[in-house]
Each structure stands twice: as structure tokens, then as C-alpha cells.
Coordinates of C-alpha atoms in Angstrom, one line a residue:
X249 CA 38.9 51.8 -27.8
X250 CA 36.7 51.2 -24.6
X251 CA 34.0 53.6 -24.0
X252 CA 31.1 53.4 -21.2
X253 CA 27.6 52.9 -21.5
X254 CA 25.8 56.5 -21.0
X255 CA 23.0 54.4 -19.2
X256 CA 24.7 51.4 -17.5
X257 CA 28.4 52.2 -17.6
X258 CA 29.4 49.2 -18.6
X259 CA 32.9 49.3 -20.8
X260 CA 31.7 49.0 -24.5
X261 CA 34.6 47.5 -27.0
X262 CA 34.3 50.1 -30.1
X263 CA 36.1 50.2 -33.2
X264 CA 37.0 53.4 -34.9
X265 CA 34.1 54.8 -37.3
X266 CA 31.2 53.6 -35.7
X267 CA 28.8 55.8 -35.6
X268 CA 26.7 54.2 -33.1
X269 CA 27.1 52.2 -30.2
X270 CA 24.7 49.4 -28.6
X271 CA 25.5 48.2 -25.2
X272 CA 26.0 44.3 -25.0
X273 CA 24.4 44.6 -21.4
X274 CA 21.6 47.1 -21.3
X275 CA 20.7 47.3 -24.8
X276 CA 21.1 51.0 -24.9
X277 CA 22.0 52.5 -28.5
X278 CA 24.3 56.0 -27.9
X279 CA 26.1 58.1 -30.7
X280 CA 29.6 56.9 -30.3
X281 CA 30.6 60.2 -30.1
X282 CA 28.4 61.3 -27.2
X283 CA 30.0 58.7 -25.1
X284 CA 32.7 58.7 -22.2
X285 CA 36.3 57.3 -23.2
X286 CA 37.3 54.9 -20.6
X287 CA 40.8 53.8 -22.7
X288 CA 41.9 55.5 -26.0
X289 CA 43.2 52.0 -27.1
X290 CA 41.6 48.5 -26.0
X291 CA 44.5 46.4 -24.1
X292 CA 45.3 42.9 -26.5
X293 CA 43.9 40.5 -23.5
X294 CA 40.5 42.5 -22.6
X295 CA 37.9 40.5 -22.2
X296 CA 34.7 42.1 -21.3
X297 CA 32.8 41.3 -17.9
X298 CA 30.3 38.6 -17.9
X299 CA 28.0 40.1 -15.8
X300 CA 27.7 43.9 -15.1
X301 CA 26.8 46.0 -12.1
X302 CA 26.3 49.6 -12.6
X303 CA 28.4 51.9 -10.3
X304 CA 26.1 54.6 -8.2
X305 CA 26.9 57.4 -10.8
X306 CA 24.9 56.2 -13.6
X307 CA 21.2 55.9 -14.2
X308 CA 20.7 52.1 -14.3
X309 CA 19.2 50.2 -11.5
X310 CA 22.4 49.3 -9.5
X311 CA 20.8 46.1 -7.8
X312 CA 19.9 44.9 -11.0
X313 CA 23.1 43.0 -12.4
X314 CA 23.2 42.8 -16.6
X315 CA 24.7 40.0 -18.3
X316 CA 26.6 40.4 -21.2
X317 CA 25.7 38.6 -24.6
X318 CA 26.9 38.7 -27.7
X319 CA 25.8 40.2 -30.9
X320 CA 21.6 39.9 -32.2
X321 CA 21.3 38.1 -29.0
X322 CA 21.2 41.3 -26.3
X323 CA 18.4 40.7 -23.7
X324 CA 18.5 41.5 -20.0
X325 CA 19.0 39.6 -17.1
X326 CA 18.3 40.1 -13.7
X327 CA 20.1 38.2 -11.2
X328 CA 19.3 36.7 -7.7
X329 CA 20.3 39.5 -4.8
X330 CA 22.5 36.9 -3.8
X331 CA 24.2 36.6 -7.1
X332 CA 28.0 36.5 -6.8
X333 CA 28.9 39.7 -8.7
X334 CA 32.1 38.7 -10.8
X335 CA 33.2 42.1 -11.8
X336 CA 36.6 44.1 -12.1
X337 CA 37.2 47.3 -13.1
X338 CA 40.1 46.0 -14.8
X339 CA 39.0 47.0 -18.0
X340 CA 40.0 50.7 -17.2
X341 CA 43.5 52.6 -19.1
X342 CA 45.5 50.0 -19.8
X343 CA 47.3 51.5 -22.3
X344 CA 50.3 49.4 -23.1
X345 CA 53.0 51.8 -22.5
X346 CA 55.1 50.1 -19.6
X347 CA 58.2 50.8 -18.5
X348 CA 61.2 50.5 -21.0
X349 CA 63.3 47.7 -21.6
X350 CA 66.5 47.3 -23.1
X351 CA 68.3 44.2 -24.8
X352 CA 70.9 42.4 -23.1
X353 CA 72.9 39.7 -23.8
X354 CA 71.1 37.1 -26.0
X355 CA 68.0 39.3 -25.9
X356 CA 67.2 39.7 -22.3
X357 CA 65.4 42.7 -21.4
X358 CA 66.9 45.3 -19.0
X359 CA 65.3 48.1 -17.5
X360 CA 66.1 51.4 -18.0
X361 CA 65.1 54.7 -16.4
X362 CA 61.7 55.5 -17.8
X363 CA 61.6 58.6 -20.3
X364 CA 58.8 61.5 -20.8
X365 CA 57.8 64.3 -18.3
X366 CA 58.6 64.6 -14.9
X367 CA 55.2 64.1 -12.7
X368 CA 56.3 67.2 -10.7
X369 CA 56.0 69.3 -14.1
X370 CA 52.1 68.9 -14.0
X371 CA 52.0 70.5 -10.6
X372 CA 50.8 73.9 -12.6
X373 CA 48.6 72.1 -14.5
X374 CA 44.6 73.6 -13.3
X375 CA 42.3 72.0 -15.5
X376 CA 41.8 75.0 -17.2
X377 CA 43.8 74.7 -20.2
X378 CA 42.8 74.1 -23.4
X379 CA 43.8 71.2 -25.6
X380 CA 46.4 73.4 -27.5
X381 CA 48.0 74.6 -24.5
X382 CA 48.7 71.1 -23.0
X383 CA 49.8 70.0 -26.9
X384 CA 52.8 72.6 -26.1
X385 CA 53.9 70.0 -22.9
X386 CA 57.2 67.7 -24.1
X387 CA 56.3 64.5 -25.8
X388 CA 52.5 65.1 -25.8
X389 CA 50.5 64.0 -28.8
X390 CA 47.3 65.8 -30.0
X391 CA 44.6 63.2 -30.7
X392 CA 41.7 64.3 -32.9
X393 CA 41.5 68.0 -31.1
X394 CA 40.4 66.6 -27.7
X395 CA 42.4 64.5 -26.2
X396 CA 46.4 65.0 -25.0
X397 CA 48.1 62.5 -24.3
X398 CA 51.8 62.8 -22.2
X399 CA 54.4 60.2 -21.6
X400 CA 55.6 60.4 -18.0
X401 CA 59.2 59.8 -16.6
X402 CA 58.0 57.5 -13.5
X403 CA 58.0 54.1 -12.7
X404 CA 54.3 54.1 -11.3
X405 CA 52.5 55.8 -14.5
X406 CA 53.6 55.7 -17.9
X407 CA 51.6 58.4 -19.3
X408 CA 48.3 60.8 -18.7
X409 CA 45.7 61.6 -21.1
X410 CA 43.1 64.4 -21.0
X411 CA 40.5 64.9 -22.4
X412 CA 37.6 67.9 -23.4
X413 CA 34.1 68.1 -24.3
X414 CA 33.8 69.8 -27.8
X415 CA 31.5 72.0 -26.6
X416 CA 33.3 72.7 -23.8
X417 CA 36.7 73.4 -25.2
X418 CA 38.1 76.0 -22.4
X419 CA 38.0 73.2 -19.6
X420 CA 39.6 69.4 -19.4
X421 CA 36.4 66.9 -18.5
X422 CA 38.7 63.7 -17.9
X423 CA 41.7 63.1 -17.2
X424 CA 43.6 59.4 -17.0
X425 CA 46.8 57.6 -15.8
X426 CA 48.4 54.6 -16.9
X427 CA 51.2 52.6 -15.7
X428 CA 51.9 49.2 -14.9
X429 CA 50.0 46.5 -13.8
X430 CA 50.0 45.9 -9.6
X431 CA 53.3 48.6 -9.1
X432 CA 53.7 49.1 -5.3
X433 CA 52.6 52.8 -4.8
X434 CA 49.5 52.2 -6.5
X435 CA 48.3 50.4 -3.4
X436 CA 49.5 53.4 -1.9
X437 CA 47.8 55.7 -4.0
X438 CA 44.3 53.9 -3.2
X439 CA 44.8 54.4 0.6
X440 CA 45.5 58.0 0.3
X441 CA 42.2 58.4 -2.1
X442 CA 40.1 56.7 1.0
X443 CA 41.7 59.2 3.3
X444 CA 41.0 62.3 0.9
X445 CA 37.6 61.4 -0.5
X446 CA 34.2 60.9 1.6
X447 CA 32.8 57.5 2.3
X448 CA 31.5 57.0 -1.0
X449 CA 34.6 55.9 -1.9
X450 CA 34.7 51.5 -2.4
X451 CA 38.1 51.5 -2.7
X452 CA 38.0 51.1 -6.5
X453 CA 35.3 53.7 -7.0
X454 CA 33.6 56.6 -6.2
X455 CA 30.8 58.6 -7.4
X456 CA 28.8 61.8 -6.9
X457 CA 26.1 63.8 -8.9
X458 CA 28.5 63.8 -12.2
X459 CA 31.8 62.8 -11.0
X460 CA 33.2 59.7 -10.9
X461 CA 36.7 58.1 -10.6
X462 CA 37.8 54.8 -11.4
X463 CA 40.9 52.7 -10.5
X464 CA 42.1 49.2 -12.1
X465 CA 44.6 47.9 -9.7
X466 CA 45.1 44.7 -11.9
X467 CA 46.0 46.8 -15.3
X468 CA 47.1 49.8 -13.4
X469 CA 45.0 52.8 -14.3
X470 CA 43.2 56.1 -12.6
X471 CA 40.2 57.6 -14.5
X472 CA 38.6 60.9 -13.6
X473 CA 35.5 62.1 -15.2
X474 CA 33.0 64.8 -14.9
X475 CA 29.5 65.5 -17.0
X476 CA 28.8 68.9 -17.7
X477 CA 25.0 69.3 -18.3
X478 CA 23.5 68.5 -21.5
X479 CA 20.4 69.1 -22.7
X480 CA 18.1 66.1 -20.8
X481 CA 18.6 67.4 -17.8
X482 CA 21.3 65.4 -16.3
X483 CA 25.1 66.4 -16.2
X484 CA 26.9 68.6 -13.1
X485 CA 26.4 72.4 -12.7
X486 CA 29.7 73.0 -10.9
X487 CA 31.9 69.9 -13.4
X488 CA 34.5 72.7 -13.2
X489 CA 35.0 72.8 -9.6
X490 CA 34.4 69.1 -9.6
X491 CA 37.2 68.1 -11.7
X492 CA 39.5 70.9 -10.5
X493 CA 38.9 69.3 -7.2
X494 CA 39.4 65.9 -8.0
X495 CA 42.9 67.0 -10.0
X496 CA 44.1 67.9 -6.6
X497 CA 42.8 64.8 -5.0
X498 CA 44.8 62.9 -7.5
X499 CA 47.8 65.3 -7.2
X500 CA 48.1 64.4 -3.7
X501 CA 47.2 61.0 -3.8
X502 CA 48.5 59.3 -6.4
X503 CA 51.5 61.4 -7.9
X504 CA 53.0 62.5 -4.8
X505 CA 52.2 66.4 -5.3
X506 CA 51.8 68.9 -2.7
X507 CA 48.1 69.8 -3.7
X508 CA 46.1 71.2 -1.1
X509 CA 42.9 69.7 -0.5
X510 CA 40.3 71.8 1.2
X511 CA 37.7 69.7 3.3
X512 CA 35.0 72.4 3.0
X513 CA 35.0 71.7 -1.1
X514 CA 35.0 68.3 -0.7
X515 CA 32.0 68.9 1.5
X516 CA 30.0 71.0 -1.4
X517 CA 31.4 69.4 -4.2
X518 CA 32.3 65.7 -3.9
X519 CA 29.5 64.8 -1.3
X520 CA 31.2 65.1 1.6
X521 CA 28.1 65.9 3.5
X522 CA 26.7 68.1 5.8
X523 CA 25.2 67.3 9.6
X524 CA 22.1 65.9 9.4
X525 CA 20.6 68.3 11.5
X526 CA 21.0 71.5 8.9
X527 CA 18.0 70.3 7.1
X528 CA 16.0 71.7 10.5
X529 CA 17.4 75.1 9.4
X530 CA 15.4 74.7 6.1
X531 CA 12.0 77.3 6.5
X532 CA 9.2 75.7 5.6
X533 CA 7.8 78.5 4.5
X534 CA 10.5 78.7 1.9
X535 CA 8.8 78.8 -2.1
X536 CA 9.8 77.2 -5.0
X537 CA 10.8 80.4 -6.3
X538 CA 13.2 81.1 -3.3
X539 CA 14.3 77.6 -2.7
X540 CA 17.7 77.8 -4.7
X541 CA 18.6 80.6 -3.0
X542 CA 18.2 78.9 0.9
X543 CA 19.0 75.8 -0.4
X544 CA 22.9 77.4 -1.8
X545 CA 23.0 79.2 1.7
X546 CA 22.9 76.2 3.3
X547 CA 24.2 73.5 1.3
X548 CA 26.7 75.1 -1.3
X549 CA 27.7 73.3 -4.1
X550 CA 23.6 72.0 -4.6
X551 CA 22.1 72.8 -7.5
X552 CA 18.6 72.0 -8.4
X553 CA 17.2 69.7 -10.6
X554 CA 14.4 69.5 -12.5
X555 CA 12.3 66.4 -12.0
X556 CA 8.5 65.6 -11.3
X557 CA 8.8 68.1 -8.4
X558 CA 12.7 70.5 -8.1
X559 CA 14.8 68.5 -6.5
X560 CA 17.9 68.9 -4.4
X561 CA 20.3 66.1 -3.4
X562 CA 21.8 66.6 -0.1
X563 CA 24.9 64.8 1.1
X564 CA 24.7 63.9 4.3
X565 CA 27.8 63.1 7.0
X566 CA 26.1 60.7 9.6
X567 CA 27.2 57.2 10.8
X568 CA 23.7 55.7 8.9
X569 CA 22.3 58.0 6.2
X570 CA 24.4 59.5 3.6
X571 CA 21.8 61.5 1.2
X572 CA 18.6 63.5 1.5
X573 CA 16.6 64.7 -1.6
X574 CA 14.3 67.4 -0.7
X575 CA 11.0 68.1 -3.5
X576 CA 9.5 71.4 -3.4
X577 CA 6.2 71.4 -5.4
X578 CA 6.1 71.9 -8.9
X579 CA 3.4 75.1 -8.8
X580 CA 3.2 78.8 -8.3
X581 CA 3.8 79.4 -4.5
X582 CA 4.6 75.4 -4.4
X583 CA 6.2 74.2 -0.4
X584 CA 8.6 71.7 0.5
X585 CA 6.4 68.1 -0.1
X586 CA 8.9 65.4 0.7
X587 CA 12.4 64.8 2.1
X588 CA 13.7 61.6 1.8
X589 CA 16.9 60.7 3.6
X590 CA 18.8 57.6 2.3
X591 CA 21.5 55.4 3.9
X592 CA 25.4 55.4 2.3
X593 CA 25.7 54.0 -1.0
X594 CA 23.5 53.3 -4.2
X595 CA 21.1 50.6 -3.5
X596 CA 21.8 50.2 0.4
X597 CA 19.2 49.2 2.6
X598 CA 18.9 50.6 6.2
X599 CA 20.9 48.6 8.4
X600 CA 19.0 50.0 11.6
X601 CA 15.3 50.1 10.6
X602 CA 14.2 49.3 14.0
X603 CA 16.1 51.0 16.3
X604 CA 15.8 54.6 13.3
X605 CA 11.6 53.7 14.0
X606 CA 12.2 53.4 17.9
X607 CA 14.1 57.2 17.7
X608 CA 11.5 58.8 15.9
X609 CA 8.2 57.3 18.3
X610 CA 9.8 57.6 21.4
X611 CA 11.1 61.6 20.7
X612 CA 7.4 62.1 19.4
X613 CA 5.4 59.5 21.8
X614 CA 3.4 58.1 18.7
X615 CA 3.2 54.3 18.7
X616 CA 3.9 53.1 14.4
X617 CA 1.5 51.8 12.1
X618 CA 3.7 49.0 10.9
X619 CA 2.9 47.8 7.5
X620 CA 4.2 43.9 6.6
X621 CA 5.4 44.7 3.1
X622 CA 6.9 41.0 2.6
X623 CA 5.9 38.6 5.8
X624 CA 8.4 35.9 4.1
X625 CA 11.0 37.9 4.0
X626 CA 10.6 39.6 7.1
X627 CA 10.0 43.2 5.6
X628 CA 8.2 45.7 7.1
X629 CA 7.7 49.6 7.6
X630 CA 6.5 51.9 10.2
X631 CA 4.2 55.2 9.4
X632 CA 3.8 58.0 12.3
X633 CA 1.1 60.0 11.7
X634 CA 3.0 63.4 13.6
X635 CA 0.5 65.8 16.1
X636 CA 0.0 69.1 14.5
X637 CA 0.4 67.4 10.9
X638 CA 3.0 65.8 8.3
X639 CA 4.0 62.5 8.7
X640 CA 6.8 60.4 8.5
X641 CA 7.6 56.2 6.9
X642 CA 10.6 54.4 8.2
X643 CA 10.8 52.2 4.9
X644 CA 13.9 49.3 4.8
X645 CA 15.7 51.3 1.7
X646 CA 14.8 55.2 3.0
X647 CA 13.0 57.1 5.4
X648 CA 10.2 59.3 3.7
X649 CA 8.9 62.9 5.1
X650 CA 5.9 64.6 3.9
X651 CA 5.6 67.8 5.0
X652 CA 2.7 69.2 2.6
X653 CA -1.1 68.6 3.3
X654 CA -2.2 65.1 2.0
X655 CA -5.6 63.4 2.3
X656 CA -6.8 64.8 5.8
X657 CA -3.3 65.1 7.1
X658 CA -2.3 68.5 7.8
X659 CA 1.0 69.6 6.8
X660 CA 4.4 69.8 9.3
X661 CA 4.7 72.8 11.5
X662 CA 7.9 74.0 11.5
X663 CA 8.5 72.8 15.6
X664 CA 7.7 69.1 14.2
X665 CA 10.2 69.6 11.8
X666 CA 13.1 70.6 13.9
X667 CA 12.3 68.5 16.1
X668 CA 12.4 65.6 13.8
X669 CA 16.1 66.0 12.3
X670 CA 16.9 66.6 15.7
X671 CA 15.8 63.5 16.3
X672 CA 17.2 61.7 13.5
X673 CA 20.4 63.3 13.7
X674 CA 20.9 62.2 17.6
X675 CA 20.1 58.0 15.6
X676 CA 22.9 56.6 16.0
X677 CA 25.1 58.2 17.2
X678 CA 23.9 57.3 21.0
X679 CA 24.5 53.8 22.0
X680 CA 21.3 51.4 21.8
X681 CA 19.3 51.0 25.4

């Protein structure tokens, strides 16, 4: 079976009865059964990437690419930026159920009208169910108490899997397709995901604070998965709206179901995003205590999360910044300290460094300190010391805010602070002078 790697996501080649896993690109040693199932069964010609790239929903470094070596020889590898990544997700579901053929004369194969359930009959399917209740569905097969799998009558996918959590047996986590390989309406099916999903969407993948989905056009298969919390820390507060949500999305989109899709939860729960300018609405009086509470007013579907400082990632809808993590400070009474504001996709750099530095000194007057980070490389950031206090760095990767008293910097007024996401908001979206 092929699993992923709980810190790189890379597809891991596991036989039955191991108790342990150690990933072949990042080292990482997991207990087998702690670990996601990408495919129940691993397809006869697999072959496993030679070089990895971690997708934005996992907690490796995604601009660090990990080459794959074989056993007692594991080390890591970091590549050139300008390494040609050679990777596929065409490891994903390929499950070798195809559709049917029959013999004809001297042995030729025919095809017949594929068997198993009508796609229409998982319309009333909610993600709700437990494993025994889908068991009930014709032709599905119980697997080990948490998995179902059900052949489907349809020439695009020959069967769907899903899957629970065994400590989370009242709700499915994943859910899969397979059919096969390069069939016409899966090109379909991606085209519809781009126009359901937000931009975060690659066209293979997408990912957003615990949910991903995953689609192999060259072995024909869809994965879905959510991760409820777990004890670390990491997992998704709301994995049930998440992967209720993305059911629908997949209803619509790939089985040709009237699901109804509602923007506004794609907005709070698959990183939509929200104007750029509702951050201003933020008080900066606002404690830690009471932060959760204005943050869910605002932002629905943004839990916190418990770092260094309590953290909240924002999704942002703006032509060049598609996240915001806002830190309140980790003490009785503690304030907002930073807000960082980050362009679309893991590992993106700001395409508009310049012109993002000329919005924020011209609405304030303040010439930048600029800072040559790499000369060589022509790298540089700009620091605005703001009047009345806070300050703001235009970096390459991020723009940083710090809104809490530092050194002999005061901290941001609330005016300052309005005025700069009004600022920011207005970047870009007005043509260049």
C-alpha cells in the first residue's frame, strides 16, 4: 500500500505488518498506523519519485526538494532553486480496477457496461456515516473496520474508498476515486475543481490548514483528506466541515452531482479568503484572552493555534497576498505583536516588492531604510519606522507588522493601523504610475 510521509508527504511503499515506517526522502520514522493512506493497494508499475517536493499542506520546507535513496543510505539533499523538479502525483489511487472486458473471438477483449453502484446513489452520502453504515452500500467491502471500499457503475471511476480515523469513528476523514488512466471527463473534472476551489488550487493540488486533495491525471485518481487534531498541536478544528465541504466540491465537480457549493464556506473553510482590508477592523486593544472571540467574528472558520505566541492564519482574497498570520503575545493581558501578510502559495516570493514598498511610503510619507540582504543576488528589504509608533518591513518572501512596543519604538495606534491595510489593500489593485 502507499501511505504519505506525516512530515514531507512523500508517497512511502509499505508492506502489510510493519510497524514502522521511515521515509526514503526525509528520514522521518512514523508508526505505520498513524500515517495517511494514499492507495490501499500499490499499482504493479509504481515507481517512486526521484526527487520530492513537499506540497504546502505539510510541515517540510517546500523549497527544499528531497531526493529519494534507497535503504541504509537515507540522507538529505537540497537542490539548486533552479532545480528542475521531476515530480507526478501519479502515484495517487491507482487501484487496478478498470473497466471490464469481455472475451471475444480468439481472446479479444470487449467492453462491457461497467458494474457496481450508480454515482447518483452516493448523492445522500454526508460524511457522517460511520464505517458500518456505508458496509450496508451494494458491493462494498469492509476493510479492517476503517475503510469501505465501493465498486462504481461508471466509465470515469471504477470505485471509491473511505476512510475513518479510529478515534474518530462517527465521521469519514478521506475519501478516494479511482478509475482509469487519462478518461476524458477527468480533464473535465479538474477544470470544474479550479472553478469551485480558491486559488490555492495548482491544478493537481490544493491545500489548506488540514485539508488537502490530490489528483493523478496519469493513473486516474482523486484523494481527499482531512487531519483532525492530535495531540502535538497540529491537525484542523473544523476537519468536519472541511471534508463535508470538500464532498460537495467533488460531488459537483468530478461525479456530476447537483451538490451545492456555498462560497461563504469555502471562504471560512477552504481558504477562500477574506478582503485584505478586515484585518483594520481588528482592535488593537483586543487581549489574548478575547482574541478568539474577535478573531471568529471576523474571520469564521479560524481557529487558534498554539505556537511561540497564539496564532491565527488568515486567508486572504487579494490579487498579491494570499495569507496573514496574526501573534498575540503569549502573557496575561498580552496585545497583538506581529501580523505578517504572505503572497499566494507555500514558498512564493513577492512578485511586487517595490511597487508593495512605494504604497506603503508614499500613503505614510516615510522615505525606507532599505537593507541589502544579498547585493549578488539583488535582494533587498525596506523598514518604515511609522509616526506615532509600530513599524513595518517589506521583506522579498512577506511583509512583517509589529504593532507592540519594541526597543524605543512605540507601539501602532490604532489610526496607523487602519490606515496601513488600507493602504495595502488598495496595492495592486490600482494600475502602477
Amino acid at each position: 500500500m502507499l501511505l504519505e510521509c506525516r512530515h514531507c508527504g512523500a508517497p512511502l511503499d509499505v508492506r502489510a505488518g510493519e510497524r514502522t515506517t521511515r521515509c526514503r526522502y526525509c528520514g522521518t520514522t512514523s508508526a505505520t498506523r498513524s500515517l495517511r493512506t494514499v492507495s490501499p493497494e500499490t499499482p504493479a508499475n509504481w515507481r517512486p519519485p526521484p526527487v520530492w517536493t513537499p506540497p504546502p499542506h505539510v510541515a517540510a520546507d517546500p523549497r527544499v526538494s528531497l531526493k529519494y535513496h534507497r535503504a541504509n543510505t537515507l540522507v538529505l539533499a537540497i537542490l539548486g532553486a533552479t532545480a528542475t523538479i521531476a515530480v507526478a502525483f501519479g502515484f495517487f489511487m491507482t487501484t487496478a480496477a478498470s473497466i471490464r472486458t469481455a472475451a471475444g473471438p480468439r481472446g479479444a477483449g470487449a467492453p462491457v457496461a461497467p458494474s457496481g453502484l450508480a454515482p447518483e446513489k452516493l448523492a445522500s452520502i454526508t460524511m457522517r456515516e460511520r464505517a458500518e453504515d456505508l458496509a450496508k452500500l451494494p458491493g462494498a467491502t469492509l476493510v479492517e473496520k476503517t475503510r469501505v471500499r465501493v465498486p462504481l457503475a461508471s466509465p470515469a471511476w471504477s470505485t471509491i474508498t473511505f476512510e475513518w480515523d479510529a478515534a474518530h469513528p462517527e465521521h469519514v476523514r478521506q475519501f478516494y476515486l479511482n478509475g482509469p488512466s487519462s478518461h476524458p471527463s477527468h480533464g473535465e473534472a479538474r477544470r470544474r475543481l479550479e472553478d469551485l476551489l480558491p486559488k490555492r488550487w495548482t491544478g493537481e493540488t490544493f491545500g489548506w490548514r488540514g485539508v488537502s486533495l490530490h489528483v493523478a491525471p496519469s493513473s486516474g485518481g482523486l484523494n481527499v483528506n482531512v487531519s483532525p487534531p492530535d495531540a502535538s498541536g497540529g491537525g484542523s478544528t473544523y476537519w468536519k466541515e472541511q471534508i463535508e465541504l470538500m464532498w460537495r466540491v467533488v460531488q459537483s465537480a468530478a461525479l456530476g452531482l447537483p451538490a451545492q457549493v456555498d462560497p461563504a464556506a469555502v471562504r471560512d473553510y477552504l481558504g477562500g479568503g477574506y478582503p485584505l482590508a478586515t484585518l483594520a477592523k481588528i482592535d488593537l486593544a483586543t487581549d489574548v484572552d478575547a482574541s478568539a472571540a474577535a478573531i471568529k467574528k471576523l474571520f469564521p472558520g479560524t481557529p487558534p493555534e498554539k505556537r511561540i505566541q497564539l496564532t491565527y492564519h488568515v486567508a486572504i482574497d487579494h490579487p498579491w497576498f494570499g495569507t496573514s498570520e496574526l501573534g498575540w503575545e503569549n502573557a496575561p493581558g498580552g496585545k497583538l505583536l506581529t501580523v505578517y501578510i504572505r503572497p499566494p502559495g507555500s514558498g512564493a516570493t513577492l512578485a511586487h516588492q517595490d511597487r508593495i514598498s512605494a504604497c506603503v511610503g508614499e500613503g505614510f510619507g516615510l522615505t525606507p531604510r532599505i537593507t541589502e540582504a544579498d547585493y549578488l543576488a539583488k535582494k533587498r528589504y525596506y523598514g518604515y519606522d511609522l509616526k506615532g509608533g509600530g513599524a513595518v518591513w517589506v521583506y522579498d518572501t512577506m511583509i512583517m507588522i509589529r504593532l507592540s512596543k519594541f526597543g524605543s519604538t512605540p507601539p501602532m495606534t490604532q489610526a496607523s493601523w487602519e490606515r496601513l491595510l488600507a493602504l495595502l489593500d488598495a496595492c495592486g489593485r490600482q494600475p502602477a504610475r
